[in-house]
Coordinates of C-alpha atoms and ligand atoms in Angstrom, one line a residue:
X1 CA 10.1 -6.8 90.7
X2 CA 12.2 -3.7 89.3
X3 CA 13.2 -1.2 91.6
X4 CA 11.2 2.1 91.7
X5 CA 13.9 4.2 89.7
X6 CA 14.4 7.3 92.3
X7 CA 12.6 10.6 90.7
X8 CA 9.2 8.5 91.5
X9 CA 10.2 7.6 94.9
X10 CA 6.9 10.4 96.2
X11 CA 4.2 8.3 94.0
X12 CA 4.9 5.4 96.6
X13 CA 4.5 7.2 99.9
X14 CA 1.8 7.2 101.6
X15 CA -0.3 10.2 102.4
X16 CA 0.6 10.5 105.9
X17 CA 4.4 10.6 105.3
X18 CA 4.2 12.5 102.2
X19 CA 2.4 14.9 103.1
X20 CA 1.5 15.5 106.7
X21 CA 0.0 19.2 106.3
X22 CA -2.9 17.5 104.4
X23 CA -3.0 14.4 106.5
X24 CA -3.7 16.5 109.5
X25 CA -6.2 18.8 107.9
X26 CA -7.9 15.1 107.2
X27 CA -7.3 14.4 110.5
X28 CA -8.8 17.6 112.3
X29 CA -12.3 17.2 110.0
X30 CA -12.6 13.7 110.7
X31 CA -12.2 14.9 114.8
X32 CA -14.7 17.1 113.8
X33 CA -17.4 14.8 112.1
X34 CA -17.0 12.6 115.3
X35 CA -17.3 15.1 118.0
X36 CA -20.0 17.0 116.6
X37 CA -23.8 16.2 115.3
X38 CA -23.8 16.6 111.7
X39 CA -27.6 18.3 110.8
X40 CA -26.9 19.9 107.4
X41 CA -29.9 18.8 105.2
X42 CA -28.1 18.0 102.1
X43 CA -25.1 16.2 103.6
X44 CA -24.5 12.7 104.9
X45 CA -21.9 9.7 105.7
X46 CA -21.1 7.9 103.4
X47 CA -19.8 4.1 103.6
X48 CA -16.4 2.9 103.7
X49 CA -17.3 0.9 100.8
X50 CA -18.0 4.0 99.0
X51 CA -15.1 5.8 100.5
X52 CA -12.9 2.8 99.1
X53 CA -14.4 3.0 95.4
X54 CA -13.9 6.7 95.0
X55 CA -10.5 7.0 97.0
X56 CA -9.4 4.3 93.9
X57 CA -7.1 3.6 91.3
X58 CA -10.2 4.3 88.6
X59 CA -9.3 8.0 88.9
X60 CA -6.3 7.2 86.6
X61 CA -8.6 6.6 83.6
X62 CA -9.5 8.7 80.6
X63 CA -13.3 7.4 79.3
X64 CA -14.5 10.3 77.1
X65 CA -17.8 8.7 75.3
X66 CA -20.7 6.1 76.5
X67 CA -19.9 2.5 77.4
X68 CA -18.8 0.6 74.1
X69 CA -18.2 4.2 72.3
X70 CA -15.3 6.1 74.1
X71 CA -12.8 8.7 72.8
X72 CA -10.0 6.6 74.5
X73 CA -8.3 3.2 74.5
X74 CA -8.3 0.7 77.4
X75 CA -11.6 1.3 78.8
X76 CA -12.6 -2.2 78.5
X77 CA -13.4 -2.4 82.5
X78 CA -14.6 0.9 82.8
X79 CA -17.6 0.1 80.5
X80 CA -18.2 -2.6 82.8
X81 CA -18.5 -0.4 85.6
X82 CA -20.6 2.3 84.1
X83 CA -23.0 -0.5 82.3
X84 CA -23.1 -1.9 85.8
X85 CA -23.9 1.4 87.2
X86 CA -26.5 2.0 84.8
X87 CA -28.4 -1.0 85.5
X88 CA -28.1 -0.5 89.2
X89 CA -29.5 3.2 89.3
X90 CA -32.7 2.0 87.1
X91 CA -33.0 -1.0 89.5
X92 CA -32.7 1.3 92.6
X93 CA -35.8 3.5 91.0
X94 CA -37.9 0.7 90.0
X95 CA -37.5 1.7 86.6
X96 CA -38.4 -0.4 83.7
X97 CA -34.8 -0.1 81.3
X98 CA -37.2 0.0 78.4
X99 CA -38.7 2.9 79.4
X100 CA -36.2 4.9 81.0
X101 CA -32.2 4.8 80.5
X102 CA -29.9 7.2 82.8
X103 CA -26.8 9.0 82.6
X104 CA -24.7 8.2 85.4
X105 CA -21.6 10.7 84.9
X106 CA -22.7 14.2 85.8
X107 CA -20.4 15.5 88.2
X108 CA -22.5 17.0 90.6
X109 CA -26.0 18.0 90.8
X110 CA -25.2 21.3 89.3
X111 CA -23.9 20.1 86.4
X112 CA -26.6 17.5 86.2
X113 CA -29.2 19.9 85.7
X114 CA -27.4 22.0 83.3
X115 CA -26.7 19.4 81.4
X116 CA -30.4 18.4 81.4
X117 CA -31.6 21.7 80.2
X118 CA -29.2 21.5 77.7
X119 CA -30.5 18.7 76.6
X120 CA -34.3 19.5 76.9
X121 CA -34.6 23.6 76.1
X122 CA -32.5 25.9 73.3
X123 CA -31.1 29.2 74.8
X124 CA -33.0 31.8 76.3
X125 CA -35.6 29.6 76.1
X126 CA -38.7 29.9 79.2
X127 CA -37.9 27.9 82.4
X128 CA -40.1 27.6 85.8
X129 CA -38.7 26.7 88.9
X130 CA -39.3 27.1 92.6
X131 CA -38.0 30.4 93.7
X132 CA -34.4 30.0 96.3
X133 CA -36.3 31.7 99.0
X134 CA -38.8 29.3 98.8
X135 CA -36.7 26.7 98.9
X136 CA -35.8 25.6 95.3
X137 CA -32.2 25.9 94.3
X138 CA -29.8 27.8 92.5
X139 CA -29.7 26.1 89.8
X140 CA -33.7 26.2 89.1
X141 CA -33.3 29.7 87.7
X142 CA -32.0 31.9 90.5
X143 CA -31.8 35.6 90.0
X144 CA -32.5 39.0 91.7
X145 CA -33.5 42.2 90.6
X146 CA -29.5 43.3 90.5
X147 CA -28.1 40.4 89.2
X148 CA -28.5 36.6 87.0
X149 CA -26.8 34.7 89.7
X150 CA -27.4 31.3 88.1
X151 CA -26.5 30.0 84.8
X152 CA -29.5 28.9 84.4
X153 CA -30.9 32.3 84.7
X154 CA -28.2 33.7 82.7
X155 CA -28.7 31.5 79.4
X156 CA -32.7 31.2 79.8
X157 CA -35.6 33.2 81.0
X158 CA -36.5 31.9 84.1
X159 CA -40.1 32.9 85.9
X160 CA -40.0 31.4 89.6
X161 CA -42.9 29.9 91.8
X162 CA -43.8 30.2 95.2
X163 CA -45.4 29.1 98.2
X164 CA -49.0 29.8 99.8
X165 CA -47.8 32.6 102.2
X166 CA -50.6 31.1 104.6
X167 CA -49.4 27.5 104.2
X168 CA -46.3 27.7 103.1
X169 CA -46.8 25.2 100.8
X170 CA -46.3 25.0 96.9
X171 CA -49.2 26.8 95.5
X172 CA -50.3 24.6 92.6
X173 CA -53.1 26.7 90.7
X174 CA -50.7 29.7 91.4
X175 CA -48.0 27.9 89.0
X176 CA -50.5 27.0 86.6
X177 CA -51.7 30.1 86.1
X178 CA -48.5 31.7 85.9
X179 CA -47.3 28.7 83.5
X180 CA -50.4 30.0 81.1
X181 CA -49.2 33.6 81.0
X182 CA -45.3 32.5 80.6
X183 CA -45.6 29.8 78.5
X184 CA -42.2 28.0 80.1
X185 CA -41.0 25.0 77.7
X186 CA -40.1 23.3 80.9
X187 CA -41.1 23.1 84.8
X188 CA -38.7 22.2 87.1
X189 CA -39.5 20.6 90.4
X190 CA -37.7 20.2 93.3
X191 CA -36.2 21.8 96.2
X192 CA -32.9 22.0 98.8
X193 CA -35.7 23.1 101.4
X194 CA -38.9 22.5 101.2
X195 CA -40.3 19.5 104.4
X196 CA -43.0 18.1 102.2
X197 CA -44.2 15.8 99.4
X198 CA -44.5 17.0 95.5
X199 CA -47.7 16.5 93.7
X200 CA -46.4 16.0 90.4
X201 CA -49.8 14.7 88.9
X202 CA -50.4 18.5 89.2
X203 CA -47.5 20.0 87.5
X204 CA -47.5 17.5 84.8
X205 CA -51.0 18.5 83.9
X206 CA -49.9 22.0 83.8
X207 CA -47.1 20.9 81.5
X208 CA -49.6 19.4 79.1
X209 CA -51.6 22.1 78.8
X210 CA -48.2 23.9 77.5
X211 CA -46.9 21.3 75.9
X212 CA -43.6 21.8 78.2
X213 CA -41.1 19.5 79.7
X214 CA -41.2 18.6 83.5
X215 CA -37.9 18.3 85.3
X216 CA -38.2 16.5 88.8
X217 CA -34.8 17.0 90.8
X218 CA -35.2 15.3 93.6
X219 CA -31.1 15.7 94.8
X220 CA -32.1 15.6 98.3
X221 CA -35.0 13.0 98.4
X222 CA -33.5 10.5 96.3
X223 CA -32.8 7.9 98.7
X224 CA -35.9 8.2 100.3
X225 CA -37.5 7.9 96.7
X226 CA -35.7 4.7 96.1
X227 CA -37.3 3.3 99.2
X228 CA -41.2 4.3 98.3
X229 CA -40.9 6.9 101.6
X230 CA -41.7 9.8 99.2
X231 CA -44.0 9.6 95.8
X232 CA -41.8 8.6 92.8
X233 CA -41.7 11.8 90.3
X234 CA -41.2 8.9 87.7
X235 CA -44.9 8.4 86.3
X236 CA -45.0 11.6 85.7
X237 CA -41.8 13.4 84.4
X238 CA -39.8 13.4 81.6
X239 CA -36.2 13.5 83.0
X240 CA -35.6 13.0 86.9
X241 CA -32.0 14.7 88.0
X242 CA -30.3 13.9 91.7
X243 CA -27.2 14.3 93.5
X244 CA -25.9 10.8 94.8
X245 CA -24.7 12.4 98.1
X246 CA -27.4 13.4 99.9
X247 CA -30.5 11.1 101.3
X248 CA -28.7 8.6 98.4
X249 CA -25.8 8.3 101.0
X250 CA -23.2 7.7 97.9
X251 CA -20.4 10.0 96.5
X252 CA -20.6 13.5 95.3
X253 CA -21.9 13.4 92.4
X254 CA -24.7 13.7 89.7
X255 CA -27.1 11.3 87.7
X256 CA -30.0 12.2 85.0
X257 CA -32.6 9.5 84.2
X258 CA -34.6 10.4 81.0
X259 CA -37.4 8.7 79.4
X260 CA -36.8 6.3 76.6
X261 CA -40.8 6.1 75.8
X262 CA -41.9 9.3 74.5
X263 CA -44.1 9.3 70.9
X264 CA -42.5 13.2 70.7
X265 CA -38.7 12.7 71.7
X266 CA -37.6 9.3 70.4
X267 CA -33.8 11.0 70.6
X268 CA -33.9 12.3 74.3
X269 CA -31.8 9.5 75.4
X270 CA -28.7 10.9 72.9
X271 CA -29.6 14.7 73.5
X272 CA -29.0 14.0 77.4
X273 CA -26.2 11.8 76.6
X274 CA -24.5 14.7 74.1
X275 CA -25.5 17.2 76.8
X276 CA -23.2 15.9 79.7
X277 CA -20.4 14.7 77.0
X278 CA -19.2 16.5 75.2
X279 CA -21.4 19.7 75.9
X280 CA -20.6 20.5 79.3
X281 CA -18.5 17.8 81.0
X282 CA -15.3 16.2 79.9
X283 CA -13.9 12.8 80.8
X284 CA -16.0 11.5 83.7
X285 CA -15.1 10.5 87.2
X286 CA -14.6 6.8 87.1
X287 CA -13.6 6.4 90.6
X288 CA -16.7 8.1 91.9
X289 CA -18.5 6.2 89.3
X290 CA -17.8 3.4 91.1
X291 CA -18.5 4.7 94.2
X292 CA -22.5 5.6 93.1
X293 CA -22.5 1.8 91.8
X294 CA -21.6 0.5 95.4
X295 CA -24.1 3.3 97.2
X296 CA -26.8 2.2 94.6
X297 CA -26.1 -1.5 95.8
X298 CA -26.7 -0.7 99.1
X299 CA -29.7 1.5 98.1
X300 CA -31.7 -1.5 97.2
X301 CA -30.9 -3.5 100.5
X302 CA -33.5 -3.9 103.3
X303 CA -30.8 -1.8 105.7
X304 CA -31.4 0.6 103.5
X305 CA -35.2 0.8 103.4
X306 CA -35.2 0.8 107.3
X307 CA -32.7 3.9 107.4
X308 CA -34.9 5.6 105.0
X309 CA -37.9 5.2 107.3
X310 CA -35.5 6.3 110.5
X311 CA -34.3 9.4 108.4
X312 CA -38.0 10.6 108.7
X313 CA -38.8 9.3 111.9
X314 CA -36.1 11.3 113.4
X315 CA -36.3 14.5 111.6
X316 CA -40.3 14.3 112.7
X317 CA -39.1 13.4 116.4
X318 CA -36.9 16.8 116.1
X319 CA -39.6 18.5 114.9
X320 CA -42.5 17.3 117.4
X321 CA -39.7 18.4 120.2
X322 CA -38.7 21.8 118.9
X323 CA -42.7 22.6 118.3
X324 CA -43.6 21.5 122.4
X325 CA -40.7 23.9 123.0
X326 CA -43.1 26.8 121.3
X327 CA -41.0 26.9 118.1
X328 CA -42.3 27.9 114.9
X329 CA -41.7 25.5 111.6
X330 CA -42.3 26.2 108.4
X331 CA -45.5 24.2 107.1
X332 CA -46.0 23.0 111.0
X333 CA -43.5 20.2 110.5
X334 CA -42.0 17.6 108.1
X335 CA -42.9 14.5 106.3
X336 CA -39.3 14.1 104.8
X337 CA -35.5 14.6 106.4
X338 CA -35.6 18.1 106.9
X339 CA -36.8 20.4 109.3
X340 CA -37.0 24.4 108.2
X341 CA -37.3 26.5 111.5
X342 CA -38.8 30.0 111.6
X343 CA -36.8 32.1 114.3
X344 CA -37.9 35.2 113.9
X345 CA -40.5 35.2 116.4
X346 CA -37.8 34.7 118.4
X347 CA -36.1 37.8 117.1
X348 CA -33.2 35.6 116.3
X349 CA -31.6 35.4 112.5
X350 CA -30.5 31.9 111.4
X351 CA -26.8 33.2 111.1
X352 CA -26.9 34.1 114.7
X353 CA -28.2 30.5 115.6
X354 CA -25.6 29.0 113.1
X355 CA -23.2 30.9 114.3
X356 CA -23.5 29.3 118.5
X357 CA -24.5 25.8 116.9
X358 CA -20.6 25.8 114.9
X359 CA -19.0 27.1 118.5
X360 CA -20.8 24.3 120.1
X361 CA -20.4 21.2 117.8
X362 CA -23.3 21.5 115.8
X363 CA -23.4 21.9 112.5
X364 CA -26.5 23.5 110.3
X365 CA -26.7 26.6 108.3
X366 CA -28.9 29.4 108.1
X367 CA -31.7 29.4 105.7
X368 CA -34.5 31.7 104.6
X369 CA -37.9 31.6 105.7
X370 CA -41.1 32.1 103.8
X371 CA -41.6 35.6 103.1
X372 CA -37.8 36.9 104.0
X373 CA -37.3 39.9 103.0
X374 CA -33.3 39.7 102.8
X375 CA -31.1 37.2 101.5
X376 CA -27.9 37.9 103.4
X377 CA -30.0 37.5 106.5
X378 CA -32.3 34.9 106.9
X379 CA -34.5 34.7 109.3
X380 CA -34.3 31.0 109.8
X381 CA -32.7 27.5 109.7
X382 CA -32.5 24.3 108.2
X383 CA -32.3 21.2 109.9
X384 CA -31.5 17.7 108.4
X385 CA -31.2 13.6 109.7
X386 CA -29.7 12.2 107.2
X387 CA -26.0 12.3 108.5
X388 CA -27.2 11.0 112.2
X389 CA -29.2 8.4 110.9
X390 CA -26.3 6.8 109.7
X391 CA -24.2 7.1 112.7
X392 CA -27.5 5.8 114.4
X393 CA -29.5 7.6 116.1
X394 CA -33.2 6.7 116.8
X395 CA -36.1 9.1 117.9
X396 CA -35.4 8.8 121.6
X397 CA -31.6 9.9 120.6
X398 CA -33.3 12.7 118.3
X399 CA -35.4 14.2 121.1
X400 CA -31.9 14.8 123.0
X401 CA -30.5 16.5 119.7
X402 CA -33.7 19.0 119.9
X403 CA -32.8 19.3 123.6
X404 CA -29.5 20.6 122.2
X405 CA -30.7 22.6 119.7
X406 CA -33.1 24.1 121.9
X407 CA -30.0 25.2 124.5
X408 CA -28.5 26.6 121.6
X409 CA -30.8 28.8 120.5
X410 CA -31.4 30.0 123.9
X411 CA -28.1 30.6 124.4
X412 CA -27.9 32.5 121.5
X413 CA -30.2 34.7 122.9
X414 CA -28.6 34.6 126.2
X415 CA -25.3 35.7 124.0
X416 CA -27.3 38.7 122.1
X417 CA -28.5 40.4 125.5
X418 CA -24.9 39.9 127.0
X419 CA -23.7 41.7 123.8
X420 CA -26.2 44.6 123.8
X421 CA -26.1 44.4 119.8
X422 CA -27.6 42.5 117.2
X423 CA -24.4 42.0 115.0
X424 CA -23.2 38.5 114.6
X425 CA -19.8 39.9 115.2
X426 CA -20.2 40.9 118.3
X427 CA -22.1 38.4 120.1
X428 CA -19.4 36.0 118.4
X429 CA -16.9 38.0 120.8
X430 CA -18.5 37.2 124.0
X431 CA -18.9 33.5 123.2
X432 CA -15.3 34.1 123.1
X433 CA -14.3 35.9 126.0
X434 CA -13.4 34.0 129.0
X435 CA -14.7 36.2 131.4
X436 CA -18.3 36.7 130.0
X437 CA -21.3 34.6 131.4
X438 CA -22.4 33.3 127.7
X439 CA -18.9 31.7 127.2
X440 CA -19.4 29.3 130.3
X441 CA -22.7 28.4 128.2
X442 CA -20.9 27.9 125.2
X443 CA -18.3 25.3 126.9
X444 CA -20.7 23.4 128.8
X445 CA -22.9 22.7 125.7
X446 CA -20.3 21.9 123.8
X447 CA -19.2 19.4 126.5
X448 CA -22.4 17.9 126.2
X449 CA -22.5 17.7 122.6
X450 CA -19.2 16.0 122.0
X451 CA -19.8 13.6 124.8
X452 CA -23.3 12.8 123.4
X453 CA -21.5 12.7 119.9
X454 CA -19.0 10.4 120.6
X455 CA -20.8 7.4 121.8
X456 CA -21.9 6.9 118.2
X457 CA -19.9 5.4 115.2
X458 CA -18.3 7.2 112.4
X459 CA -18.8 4.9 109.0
X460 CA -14.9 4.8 107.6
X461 CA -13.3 5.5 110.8
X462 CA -11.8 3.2 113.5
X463 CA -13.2 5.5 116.3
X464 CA -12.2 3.7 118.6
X465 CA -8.8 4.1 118.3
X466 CA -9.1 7.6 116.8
X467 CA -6.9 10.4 119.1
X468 CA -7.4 14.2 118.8
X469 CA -4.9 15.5 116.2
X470 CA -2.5 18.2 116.6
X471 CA -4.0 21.4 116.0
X472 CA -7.6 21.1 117.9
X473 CA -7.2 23.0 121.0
X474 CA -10.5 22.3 122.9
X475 CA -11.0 21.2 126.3
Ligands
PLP501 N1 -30.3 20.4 93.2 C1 -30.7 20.5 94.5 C2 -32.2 20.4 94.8 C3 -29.8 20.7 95.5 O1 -30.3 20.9 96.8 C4 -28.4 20.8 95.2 C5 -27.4 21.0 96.2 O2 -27.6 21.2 97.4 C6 -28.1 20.7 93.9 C7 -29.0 20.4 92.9 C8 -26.6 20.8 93.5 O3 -25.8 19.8 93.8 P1 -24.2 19.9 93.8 O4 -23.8 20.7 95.0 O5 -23.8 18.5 93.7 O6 -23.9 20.6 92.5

């Protein structure tokens, strides 16, 4: 073999001896992963497998194009891997690859769904979407009366839906009406918190009667989806967008599946295709290409199916718990993986409760309520099982995580009254201060919630032989 001529000596190290600042940055999240419960509702663990494929040598490569038609030589085994990719996400869905094709290189969910209504709707054309305070996302037409935060409120008009304020739930004639006055040219549904099922019979019907698209992004519920745990959006929708990273338990990234059977749109396969290359994306991601081929081939295993079943299981175990403890959840509960959790009859704000939960190893973030009136403080928080599901946690185990939860939040009150003021700022202070009562609280939960956390495995990591890395100064 030739020698490695010196000025590339670096591109042969590896990361740990090159460069040790980022190693142990690595090092101190992975510490953290494994010491603390991981609830955020649109995160999860993904496999070493799927660790392996993205962390991969496919990043080198250029692949501009589709499979068979790329802007670049050499790509004779990455169209292998995106064909293969292809063929896997439509056999994950159940989907029939004469009636629907997909688009497997969006780079993240975001993208995705710009890309989609790039494909679907001209500028400034009418979108519907479920309103971000009702749980729908950015990216489904976000603005406020000061500002278009979203792009997708920026380049179209966007009119968002709502829940029942009595139920909480997505008020179905209420869209349908408004979809008669507006007139959108597509409905999107979906949602980054919302704890039930979609009835897209409904909003396809509302569709037809304007001769608009419908959207289903279903980024967080994908992987329960693929399993049959929550209704499939594909009898009814024209193009279905997801994340791969959340319930889907692959990389981060995007996908678009688009109908291939439509009398009216014969060409929506290229206009999706033409949207994510060249209209908003460049080269794609090969590496984490591969990594959503490898998380779709574990999608469709039976281990699979049974963690799709436990996601649920647990996040209702959590919910039954917190609801004997007196709390108040939005819509009474769940029927997916997340949990959303009033606190405001608590007279708590879910920065408050996020706040204690990150001092004590627990990680979820605050999240508005039905009927909130202010964005920078919500008045609640959202809960999700996807992450310890696959470090393996069963109900019984899930019951203890509510036990923790519910310490946390009363130790958040506990921390409030020791402050004598409502800012996060300052109750922050005496979880800090050695000498105050509400610091002994904050240690001995956190105790609990490390030892509790460390009993379980960490996919990708050797935990048993893992050591605390330089730079993590708890007990
Ligand atoms: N769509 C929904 C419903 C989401 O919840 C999210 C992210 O949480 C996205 C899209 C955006 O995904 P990404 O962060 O990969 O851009």
């Amino acid at each position: 073999m030739a020698a490695t001529p010196q000025f590339n000596e670096d591109l042969y190290k590896p990361l740990a001896e090159l460069d040790p600042v980022v190693q142990n940055i690595i090092d101190k999240e992975t510490w953290r992963q494994f010491t603390g419960l991981e609830l955020i509702a649109s995160e999860n663990l993904t496999s070493r497998a799927v660790m392996e494929a993205t962390g991969s040598i496919l990043t080198n490569k250029y692949s501009e194009g589709q499979p068979g038609a790329r802007y670049y030589g050499g790509n004779e085994w990455i169209d292998e891997l995106e064909i293969l990719t292809q063929q896997r996400a439509l056999k994950a869905f159940n989907l029939d690859p004469a009636k629907w094709g997909v688009n497997v290189q969006p780079y993240s969910g975001s993208t995705a769904n710009f890309a989609a209504y790039t494909a679907l709707v001209d500028p400034q054309d009418r979108i519907m979407g479920l309103g971000l305070p009702d749980g729908g996302h950015l990216t489904h037409g976000f603005y406020t009366a000061k500002k278009k935060i979203s792009a997708s409120s920026i380049y179209f008009q966007s009119l968002p839906y709502g829940l029942d304020p009595s139920t909480q739930l997505i008020d179905y004639k209420f869209v349908h009406s408004q979809a008669q006055l507006f007139k959108p040219r597509l409905i999107i549904c979906g949602a980054s918190a919302y704890p039930r099922d979609w009835d897209y019979a409904s909003l396809k019907k509302t569709c037809e009667s304007q001769g608009a698209w419908l959207l289903a992004d279903i980024a967080h519920t994908s992987g329960l989806v693929a399993t049959g745990e929550q209704s499939s959006p594909f009898e009814y929708c024209d193009v279905v967008t997801t994340t791969t990273h959340k319930t889907l338990r692959g990389p981060r990234a995007g996908m678009i599946f688009f109908r291939k059977d439509l009398e009216n749109a014969k060409d929506l396969e290229r206009r999706v295709n033409e949207a994510v290359f060249p209209a908003c994306q460049g080269g794609p991601h090969n590496n984490t290409i591969a990594g959503i081929a490898t998380a779709l081939l574990q999608a469709a295993s039976p281990s699979f199916k049974t963690y799709a079943k436990q996601v649920i299981a647990n996040a209702k175990a959590i919910a039954d718990e917190l609801v004997k403890h007196g709390y108040t959840l939005q819509t009474k509960g769940t029927d997916n993986h997340l949990i959303l959790w009033d606190l405001r009859p608590n007279g708590l704000t879910g920065s408050k409760v996020e706040k204690v939960c990150d001092l004590v190893g627990i990680t979820i973030n605050k999240n508005a309520v039905s009927g909130d009136k202010s964005a920078q403080t919500p008045g609640g928080i959202r809960l999700g099982t996807s992450a310890i599901t696959s470090r393996n946690l069963v109900e019984s185990d899930a019951r203890i995580v509510a036990s923790f939860l519910h310490r946390a939040v009363q130790l958040t009150l506990a921390l409030q009254k020791e402050s004598g003021s409502k800012l996060v700022k300052d109750l922050v202070k005496v979880a800090l201060d050695e000498k105050s009562e509400g610091s002994k609280g904050v240690k001995e939960l956190r105790k609990d919630v490390g030892a509790f956390a460390m009993k379980w495995p960490l996919p990708g990591v050797d935990t048993a032989n893992l050591k605390k890395p330089a730079g993590i100064d708890e007990d």
